[in-house]
Amino acid sequence: MELRQLVYFIEVAKHKNITKASEEMHISQPALSKSIIALEDELGTPLIIRTNKAIELTDAGEVLLKYAVKMTSVLDEMYQSISDLTNLSMGQINIGLPPFIGSLFFPKVLAKFHHTYPNIKLDITEYGGARVVKSVEEGEIELGVAVQPLDEQAFNVYPIVKEEMKLVVHKDHPLALKEEVHIRDLRNEEFIFYHEEFALNEIIRNHFLIMAGYEPKILFKSTQWDLMSEMVEANLGVTILPQSICNRLYAKDIEIISLRPTIMWRLAVITKKGRYISNAGRTFIDFILKEPL
């Protein structure tokens, strides 16, 4: 038994006339009659009663019609579900976001994406940058947002943000009146620093080592940029924060200073090379690349 035969049977039952059904489906009357006879032979019982005026269903025909409608309905649902996925009417995306980055850039972007694709579920996991990279590599999450540089042999990398890191000091700090500071002049400063789970921890430490020949003195480590800035405001030390975060600092007791050599903060969406990325995932990447952060 073929689904095509069931569709033909439903049309015959609907029109109660083989000629009208054949015209509706654009097939020949003999071909349609042959399909019905084949069903009757397979089931071993008559399905229709042919009269001069119309066709009536037998009891077996009524049973077949009920199940044929159910089966074709399920088939239609399958096609619709696949079409919905292809057309992004539904789906799910697993995204890894570092807390710094998530709170800074993504609320508005995610809101706009949800408004555009309301039936796509966003499953967001907050990890530090290093763990986001590992989770994408191990297949735990489909895509993540991480700090560059990244291994482009292992990941597809889609840059989304590029901005300078700034030195943040208390207003009474000796450096507060300067417009820019070289990192070699920060040798004796105590830093409010990033926790090890953040990629910025290693990036900034390596920058100091390479450009000035020393590691910064770390007084305290945090995973929260607001706490880092508040500790600077309390005159407990200095810190280095991205420009976007500095733009949110309204405290009157701090100063924001340019660094030389410049430390760049570069963010990218990443996916694992060789892994299948869902249509929803690919569309999210396209969306965020077009959407200003």
GROMACS .gro file of C-alpha atoms in nm:
model
  293
    1MET     CA    1   0.000   0.000   0.000
    2GLU     CA    2   0.129   0.343  -0.096
    3LEU     CA    3   0.036   0.678   0.052
    4ARG     CA    4  -0.042   0.797  -0.299
    5GLN     CA    5  -0.318   0.533  -0.319
    6LEU     CA    6  -0.468   0.660   0.007
    7VAL     CA    7  -0.470   1.016  -0.123
    8TYR     CA    8  -0.650   0.898  -0.434
    9PHE     CA    9  -0.901   0.706  -0.222
   10ILE     CA   10  -0.973   1.012  -0.006
   11GLU     CA   11  -1.045   1.219  -0.316
   12VAL     CA   12  -1.281   0.954  -0.457
   13ALA     CA   13  -1.466   0.940  -0.124
   14LYS     CA   14  -1.482   1.318  -0.113
   15HIS     CA   15  -1.627   1.361  -0.464
   16LYS     CA   16  -1.817   1.029  -0.469
   17ASN     CA   17  -1.729   1.019  -0.834
   18ILE     CA   18  -1.419   0.876  -1.005
   19THR     CA   19  -1.444   1.116  -1.300
   20LYS     CA   20  -1.455   1.427  -1.079
   21ALA     CA   21  -1.178   1.293  -0.854
   22SER     CA   22  -0.956   1.219  -1.155
   23GLU     CA   23  -1.012   1.570  -1.291
   24GLU     CA   24  -0.932   1.725  -0.952
   25MET     CA   25  -0.603   1.535  -0.925
   26HIS     CA   26  -0.515   1.563  -1.294
   27ILE     CA   27  -0.479   1.191  -1.351
   28SER     CA   28  -0.662   0.968  -1.594
   29GLN     CA   29  -0.984   0.796  -1.491
   30PRO     CA   30  -0.849   0.447  -1.575
   31ALA     CA   31  -0.538   0.509  -1.363
   32LEU     CA   32  -0.751   0.617  -1.067
   33SER     CA   33  -0.983   0.317  -1.104
   34LYS     CA   34  -0.680   0.088  -1.122
   35SER     CA   35  -0.544   0.238  -0.796
   36ILE     CA   36  -0.874   0.173  -0.614
   37ILE     CA   37  -0.895  -0.183  -0.744
   38ALA     CA   38  -0.537  -0.245  -0.628
   39LEU     CA   39  -0.634  -0.131  -0.276
   40GLU     CA   40  -0.936  -0.362  -0.277
   41ASP     CA   41  -0.723  -0.655  -0.392
   42GLU     CA   42  -0.462  -0.589  -0.123
   43LEU     CA   43  -0.722  -0.558   0.155
   44GLY     CA   44  -0.933  -0.845   0.019
   45THR     CA   45  -1.264  -0.661   0.034
   46PRO     CA   46  -1.466  -0.410  -0.172
   47LEU     CA   47  -1.417  -0.046  -0.068
   48ILE     CA   48  -1.667   0.130  -0.289
   49ILE     CA   49  -2.006   0.053  -0.441
   50ARG     CA   50  -2.038   0.181  -0.796
   51THR     CA   51  -2.380   0.302  -0.902
   52ASN     CA   52  -2.503   0.495  -1.204
   53LYS     CA   53  -2.522   0.825  -1.013
   54ALA     CA   54  -2.244   0.813  -0.751
   55ILE     CA   55  -2.003   0.603  -0.554
   56GLU     CA   56  -2.079   0.493  -0.199
   57LEU     CA   57  -1.829   0.355   0.052
   58THR     CA   58  -1.866   0.009   0.197
   59ASP     CA   59  -1.818  -0.047   0.568
   60ALA     CA   60  -1.457  -0.141   0.494
   61GLY     CA   61  -1.429   0.174   0.280
   62GLU     CA   62  -1.548   0.389   0.573
   63VAL     CA   63  -1.285   0.233   0.803
   64LEU     CA   64  -1.012   0.286   0.544
   65LEU     CA   65  -1.118   0.648   0.491
   66LYS     CA   66  -1.090   0.721   0.863
   67TYR     CA   67  -0.736   0.586   0.886
   68ALA     CA   68  -0.633   0.726   0.547
   69VAL     CA   69  -0.728   1.076   0.667
   70LYS     CA   70  -0.525   1.025   0.987
   71MET     CA   71  -0.222   0.895   0.798
   72THR     CA   72  -0.219   1.174   0.542
   73SER     CA   73  -0.271   1.427   0.822
   74VAL     CA   74   0.037   1.297   1.003
   75LEU     CA   75   0.228   1.317   0.676
   76ASP     CA   76   0.118   1.678   0.630
   77GLU     CA   77   0.233   1.758   0.984
   78MET     CA   78   0.572   1.604   0.911
   79TYR     CA   79   0.616   1.814   0.598
   80GLN     CA   80   0.501   2.124   0.786
   81SER     CA   81   0.740   2.061   1.075
   82ILE     CA   82   1.033   2.020   0.839
   83SER     CA   83   0.923   2.329   0.649
   84ASP     CA   84   0.899   2.522   0.976
   85LEU     CA   85   1.253   2.423   1.069
   86THR     CA   86   1.381   2.514   0.725
   87ASN     CA   87   1.198   2.844   0.733
   88LEU     CA   88   1.296   2.908   1.095
   89SER     CA   89   0.943   2.909   1.232
   90MET     CA   90   1.071   2.687   1.512
   91GLY     CA   91   1.395   2.541   1.646
   92GLN     CA   92   1.644   2.567   1.932
   93ILE     CA   93   1.988   2.720   1.966
   94ASN     CA   94   2.234   2.632   2.244
   95ILE     CA   95   2.455   2.936   2.311
   96GLY     CA   96   2.745   2.979   2.553
   97LEU     CA   97   2.795   3.335   2.682
   98PRO     CA   98   3.051   3.470   2.931
   99PRO     CA   99   2.869   3.679   3.195
  100PHE     CA  100   3.072   3.991   3.111
  101ILE     CA  101   2.975   3.970   2.747
  102GLY     CA  102   2.620   3.851   2.795
  103SER     CA  103   2.511   4.135   3.022
  104LEU     CA  104   2.695   4.396   2.817
  105PHE     CA  105   2.586   4.328   2.459
  106PHE     CA  106   2.324   4.060   2.432
  107PRO     CA  107   1.998   4.158   2.605
  108LYS     CA  108   1.891   4.388   2.319
  109VAL     CA  109   2.024   4.157   2.048
  110LEU     CA  110   1.847   3.853   2.194
  111ALA     CA  111   1.527   4.052   2.231
  112LYS     CA  112   1.538   4.157   1.864
  113PHE     CA  113   1.617   3.802   1.754
  114HIS     CA  114   1.328   3.664   1.960
  115HIS     CA  115   1.094   3.924   1.812
  116THR     CA  116   1.202   3.824   1.460
  117TYR     CA  117   1.195   3.449   1.526
  118PRO     CA  118   0.951   3.405   1.818
  119ASN     CA  119   0.931   3.024   1.794
  120ILE     CA  120   1.305   2.964   1.817
  121LYS     CA  121   1.409   2.871   2.170
  122LEU     CA  122   1.735   3.021   2.294
  123ASP     CA  123   1.905   2.797   2.550
  124ILE     CA  124   2.175   3.018   2.704
  125THR     CA  125   2.452   2.887   2.928
  126GLU     CA  126   2.673   3.133   3.115
  127TYR     CA  127   3.034   3.020   3.131
  128GLY     CA  128   3.366   3.198   3.153
  129GLY     CA  129   3.527   3.253   2.813
  130ALA     CA  130   3.772   2.965   2.846
  131ARG     CA  131   3.495   2.721   2.932
  132VAL     CA  132   3.278   2.847   2.647
  133VAL     CA  133   3.558   2.759   2.405
  134LYS     CA  134   3.601   2.414   2.561
  135SER     CA  135   3.227   2.347   2.558
  136VAL     CA  136   3.199   2.434   2.188
  137GLU     CA  137   3.499   2.215   2.111
  138GLU     CA  138   3.354   1.919   2.304
  139GLY     CA  139   3.010   1.960   2.144
  140GLU     CA  140   2.827   2.051   2.465
  141ILE     CA  141   2.696   2.371   2.304
  142GLU     CA  142   2.638   2.452   1.939
  143LEU     CA  143   2.787   2.799   1.935
  144GLY     CA  144   2.952   3.037   2.177
  145VAL     CA  145   3.086   3.388   2.214
  146ALA     CA  146   3.452   3.410   2.309
  147VAL     CA  147   3.748   3.646   2.323
  148GLN     CA  148   4.004   3.632   2.044
  149PRO     CA  149   4.265   3.514   1.958
  150LEU     CA  150   4.119   3.168   1.895
  151ASP     CA  151   4.236   2.854   1.721
  152GLU     CA  152   4.098   2.904   1.371
  153GLN     CA  153   4.198   2.550   1.273
  154ALA     CA  154   3.953   2.415   1.532
  155PHE     CA  155   3.679   2.679   1.509
  156ASN     CA  156   3.484   2.883   1.262
  157VAL     CA  157   3.534   3.238   1.392
  158TYR     CA  158   3.289   3.522   1.323
  159PRO     CA  159   3.416   3.856   1.467
  160ILE     CA  160   3.148   4.078   1.622
  161VAL     CA  161   3.321   4.332   1.853
  162LYS     CA  162   3.656   4.512   1.850
  163GLU     CA  163   3.741   4.783   2.101
  164GLU     CA  164   4.017   4.913   2.330
  165MET     CA  165   4.075   4.818   2.690
  166LYS     CA  166   4.108   5.115   2.928
  167LEU     CA  167   4.285   5.170   3.258
  168VAL     CA  168   4.045   5.259   3.542
  169VAL     CA  169   4.187   5.439   3.849
  170HIS     CA  170   4.055   5.630   4.149
  171LYS     CA  171   4.023   6.006   4.095
  172ASP     CA  172   4.294   6.070   4.359
  173HIS     CA  173   4.541   5.827   4.201
  174PRO     CA  174   4.868   5.989   4.082
  175LEU     CA  175   4.788   5.877   3.725
  176ALA     CA  176   4.435   6.020   3.726
  177LEU     CA  177   4.532   6.340   3.543
  178LYS     CA  178   4.702   6.160   3.255
  179GLU     CA  179   4.526   6.102   2.923
  180GLU     CA  180   4.728   5.788   2.852
  181VAL     CA  181   4.963   5.560   3.043
  182HIS     CA  182   5.226   5.312   2.924
  183ILE     CA  183   5.191   4.972   3.086
  184ARG     CA  184   5.554   4.978   3.199
  185ASP     CA  185   5.450   5.256   3.439
  186LEU     CA  186   5.205   5.021   3.613
  187ARG     CA  187   5.468   4.787   3.754
  188ASN     CA  188   5.402   4.887   4.115
  189GLU     CA  189   5.023   4.908   4.090
  190GLU     CA  190   4.790   4.659   4.259
  191PHE     CA  191   4.530   4.526   4.016
  192ILE     CA  192   4.169   4.426   4.058
  193PHE     CA  193   4.190   4.147   3.802
  194TYR     CA  194   3.986   3.893   3.610
  195HIS     CA  195   3.929   3.546   3.745
  196GLU     CA  196   4.125   3.266   3.575
  197GLU     CA  197   3.814   3.132   3.403
  198PHE     CA  198   3.806   3.445   3.188
  199ALA     CA  199   4.017   3.464   2.875
  200LEU     CA  200   4.107   3.825   2.961
  201ASN     CA  201   4.309   3.701   3.257
  202GLU     CA  202   4.566   3.534   3.032
  203ILE     CA  203   4.543   3.791   2.752
  204ILE     CA  204   4.626   4.088   2.976
  205ARG     CA  205   4.893   3.905   3.174
  206ASN     CA  206   5.066   3.798   2.852
  207HIS     CA  207   5.043   4.154   2.718
  208PHE     CA  208   5.222   4.285   3.026
  209LEU     CA  209   5.486   4.012   3.004
  210ILE     CA  210   5.557   4.066   2.635
  211MET     CA  211   5.533   4.446   2.622
  212ALA     CA  212   5.674   4.541   2.963
  213GLY     CA  213   5.854   4.231   3.092
  214TYR     CA  214   5.656   4.176   3.412
  215GLU     CA  215   5.333   4.031   3.543
  216PRO     CA  216   5.083   4.266   3.706
  217LYS     CA  217   5.048   4.251   4.083
  218ILE     CA  218   4.705   4.106   4.148
  219LEU     CA  219   4.527   4.210   4.468
  220PHE     CA  220   4.187   4.060   4.396
  221LYS     CA  221   4.019   3.853   4.122
  222SER     CA  222   3.655   3.879   4.023
  223THR     CA  223   3.401   3.754   3.770
  224GLN     CA  224   3.192   4.074   3.794
  225TRP     CA  225   3.292   4.395   3.616
  226ASP     CA  226   3.069   4.607   3.842
  227LEU     CA  227   3.248   4.475   4.151
  228MET     CA  228   3.586   4.542   3.989
  229SER     CA  229   3.492   4.903   3.917
  230GLU     CA  230   3.344   4.951   4.266
  231MET     CA  231   3.669   4.831   4.424
  232VAL     CA  232   3.858   5.088   4.217
  233GLU     CA  233   3.609   5.352   4.330
  234ALA     CA  234   3.689   5.246   4.687
  235ASN     CA  235   4.058   5.314   4.604
  236LEU     CA  236   4.165   4.954   4.658
  237GLY     CA  237   4.357   4.927   4.331
  238VAL     CA  238   4.338   4.979   3.956
  239THR     CA  239   4.178   4.770   3.684
  240ILE     CA  240   4.155   4.735   3.307
  241LEU     CA  241   3.812   4.720   3.145
  242PRO     CA  242   3.674   4.725   2.789
  243GLN     CA  243   3.556   5.058   2.652
  244SER     CA  244   3.193   4.943   2.646
  245ILE     CA  245   3.203   4.874   3.019
  246CYS     CA  246   3.381   5.200   3.087
  247ASN     CA  247   3.097   5.377   2.907
  248ARG     CA  248   2.865   5.241   3.175
  249LEU     CA  249   3.066   5.363   3.470
  250TYR     CA  250   2.899   5.667   3.617
  251ALA     CA  251   3.095   5.683   3.940
  252LYS     CA  252   3.237   6.027   4.015
  253ASP     CA  253   3.541   5.892   4.197
  254ILE     CA  254   3.715   5.720   3.902
  255GLU     CA  255   3.907   5.822   3.593
  256ILE     CA  256   3.935   5.629   3.267
  257ILE     CA  257   4.271   5.642   3.089
  258SER     CA  258   4.402   5.510   2.756
  259LEU     CA  259   4.673   5.245   2.762
  260ARG     CA  260   4.985   5.216   2.551
  261PRO     CA  261   5.055   4.980   2.385
  262THR     CA  262   4.686   4.934   2.316
  263ILE     CA  263   4.519   4.618   2.445
  264MET     CA  264   4.234   4.521   2.213
  265TRP     CA  265   3.923   4.335   2.322
  266ARG     CA  266   3.798   4.130   2.027
  267LEU     CA  267   3.491   3.913   2.051
  268ALA     CA  268   3.369   3.650   1.808
  269VAL     CA  269   3.094   3.394   1.768
  270ILE     CA  270   3.250   3.049   1.731
  271THR     CA  271   3.136   2.709   1.609
  272LYS     CA  272   3.332   2.388   1.590
  273LYS     CA  273   3.471   2.312   1.247
  274GLY     CA  274   3.320   2.002   1.094
  275ARG     CA  275   3.012   2.004   1.316
  276TYR     CA  276   2.666   2.039   1.164
  277ILE     CA  277   2.513   2.375   1.256
  278SER     CA  278   2.136   2.394   1.259
  279ASN     CA  279   1.946   2.633   1.034
  280ALA     CA  280   1.846   2.825   1.346
  281GLY     CA  281   2.210   2.847   1.453
  282ARG     CA  282   2.326   2.969   1.114
  283THR     CA  283   2.053   3.229   1.106
  284PHE     CA  284   2.148   3.352   1.454
  285ILE     CA  285   2.507   3.399   1.336
  286ASP     CA  286   2.390   3.591   1.029
  287PHE     CA  287   2.158   3.799   1.248
  288ILE     CA  288   2.424   3.897   1.500
  289LEU     CA  289   2.678   3.981   1.229
  290LYS     CA  290   2.430   4.229   1.081
  291GLU     CA  291   2.302   4.364   1.410
  292PRO     CA  292   2.517   4.644   1.563
  293LEU     CA  293   2.626   4.559   1.917
   0.00000   0.00000   0.00000
